[in-house]
Amino acid sequence: MNKVEGSFEVNLEPAQDEISAGRMLLDKTYSGSLSGTGKGQMLSMRSEVQGSAAYVAIEHFEGELEGKKGSFSLYHRGLMDKGASSLEVGIIPDSGQGELKGIKGQMDIIIEQGKHFYVFEYTFEQ
């Protein structure tokens, strides 16, 4: 499996909805070996217990991965249980287009001092 690392910027905008969950629009700019844009939507919910919450998101990436142009979609699943957090971000099966057709993989997101970084492990179907 191949692996690339880099950074991205993200802007979140509150969206109007009738449920008590927070809904945000994602607008990301990726740089590094994975470069391009990511657009999507995120839903989040906090519990009454401090440090317990969850979020899910769908994101569509368009750009380049190590010189290959195309697009794919990602799912996000984040959970906080009394401060202990876990995050899963992966490529939606069969969502790769262009030169990224057949891509599979997972992304780790690291936040340090308010900046977002990614570690992206991927492979292509044979």
Coordinates of C-alpha atoms in Angstrom, one line a residue:
M1 CA 0.0 0.0 0.0
N2 CA 1.3 3.5 -0.9
K3 CA 1.3 6.3 1.6
V4 CA 1.4 10.1 1.3
E5 CA 1.3 12.9 3.8
G6 CA 0.5 16.6 3.6
S7 CA -1.8 19.4 4.9
F8 CA -5.2 20.9 4.2
E9 CA -7.2 23.9 5.1
V10 CA -10.9 23.7 6.0
N11 CA -13.8 26.2 6.3
L12 CA -17.0 25.2 8.0
E13 CA -20.3 27.1 7.6
P14 CA -23.4 26.6 9.8
A15 CA -26.3 25.3 7.8
Q16 CA -30.0 25.8 8.6
D17 CA -31.9 22.7 9.6
E18 CA -34.8 21.6 11.8
I19 CA -33.0 18.9 13.8
S20 CA -30.9 19.5 16.9
A21 CA -27.8 18.2 15.3
G22 CA -25.2 20.7 14.0
R23 CA -24.9 20.7 10.3
M24 CA -21.9 22.2 8.5
L25 CA -20.7 22.6 5.0
L26 CA -17.1 21.5 4.3
D27 CA -14.8 23.3 2.0
K28 CA -11.2 22.0 2.0
T29 CA -8.0 22.8 0.1
Y30 CA -5.5 19.9 0.2
S31 CA -1.8 20.4 -0.4
G32 CA 1.1 18.0 -0.7
S33 CA 1.1 14.8 -2.7
L34 CA -2.7 14.9 -2.5
S35 CA -3.7 18.3 -3.9
G36 CA -7.1 19.7 -4.8
T37 CA -10.4 20.5 -3.2
G38 CA -12.8 18.6 -0.9
K39 CA -16.4 19.7 -0.6
G40 CA -19.1 18.0 1.6
Q41 CA -21.4 18.1 4.5
M42 CA -21.0 17.2 8.2
L43 CA -23.6 16.4 10.9
S44 CA -22.6 16.5 14.6
M45 CA -24.3 15.9 17.9
R46 CA -23.1 16.5 21.5
S47 CA -24.5 14.7 24.5
E48 CA -25.1 16.2 27.9
V49 CA -21.9 14.5 29.1
Q50 CA -18.8 16.7 28.8
G51 CA -16.5 15.3 26.1
S52 CA -19.0 13.0 24.4
A53 CA -20.1 13.6 20.9
A54 CA -20.1 12.2 17.3
Y55 CA -19.9 13.4 13.8
V56 CA -20.4 11.9 10.3
A57 CA -19.5 13.5 7.0
I58 CA -19.5 12.9 3.3
E59 CA -16.8 14.6 1.2
H60 CA -16.0 14.7 -2.5
F61 CA -12.3 15.2 -3.4
E62 CA -11.3 16.5 -6.8
G63 CA -7.6 17.0 -7.8
E64 CA -4.4 15.1 -8.1
L65 CA -2.8 12.3 -6.2
E66 CA 0.9 11.9 -7.0
G67 CA 0.3 13.3 -10.5
K68 CA -2.9 11.2 -11.2
K69 CA -5.9 13.5 -11.9
G70 CA -9.4 12.5 -10.9
S71 CA -11.8 12.4 -8.0
F72 CA -13.2 10.2 -5.2
S73 CA -15.5 10.4 -2.3
L74 CA -14.7 10.0 1.4
Y75 CA -16.8 9.1 4.5
H76 CA -16.0 10.4 8.0
R77 CA -17.0 8.8 11.3
G78 CA -15.8 10.5 14.5
L79 CA -16.7 9.6 18.0
M80 CA -15.8 11.1 21.4
D81 CA -16.6 9.1 24.6
K82 CA -15.9 11.2 27.7
G83 CA -12.8 12.7 25.9
A84 CA -11.5 9.5 24.3
S85 CA -11.7 10.0 20.6
S86 CA -11.7 7.8 17.5
L87 CA -11.9 8.8 13.8
E88 CA -12.4 6.7 10.7
V89 CA -12.1 8.3 7.2
G90 CA -12.1 6.1 4.2
I91 CA -12.8 6.1 0.4
I92 CA -16.3 5.2 -0.5
P93 CA -16.1 2.0 -2.6
D94 CA -16.1 2.5 -6.4
S95 CA -16.2 6.3 -6.1
G96 CA -12.9 6.9 -7.9
Q97 CA -13.1 8.6 -11.3
G98 CA -10.5 9.6 -14.0
E99 CA -7.0 8.4 -13.3
L100 CA -8.1 7.6 -9.7
K101 CA -10.6 5.0 -10.8
G102 CA -10.3 1.8 -8.6
I103 CA -8.7 3.7 -5.7
K104 CA -9.2 2.3 -2.1
G105 CA -7.8 3.6 1.1
Q106 CA -8.0 5.3 4.5
M107 CA -7.0 8.8 5.8
D108 CA -5.8 9.8 9.2
I109 CA -6.4 13.4 10.2
I110 CA -4.1 15.0 12.7
I111 CA -4.8 18.4 14.2
E112 CA -1.9 20.2 15.8
Q113 CA -2.1 23.7 17.1
G114 CA -5.2 24.3 15.1
K115 CA -3.7 23.1 11.8
H116 CA -5.0 20.1 9.9
F117 CA -2.7 17.4 8.4
Y118 CA -3.4 14.1 6.7
V119 CA -1.8 10.8 6.3
F120 CA -3.4 9.0 3.4
E121 CA -2.8 5.3 2.6
Y122 CA -4.1 4.0 -0.7
T123 CA -3.9 1.3 -3.3
F124 CA -5.6 0.6 -6.6
E125 CA -7.7 -2.4 -7.6
Q126 CA -5.8 -4.7 -10.0

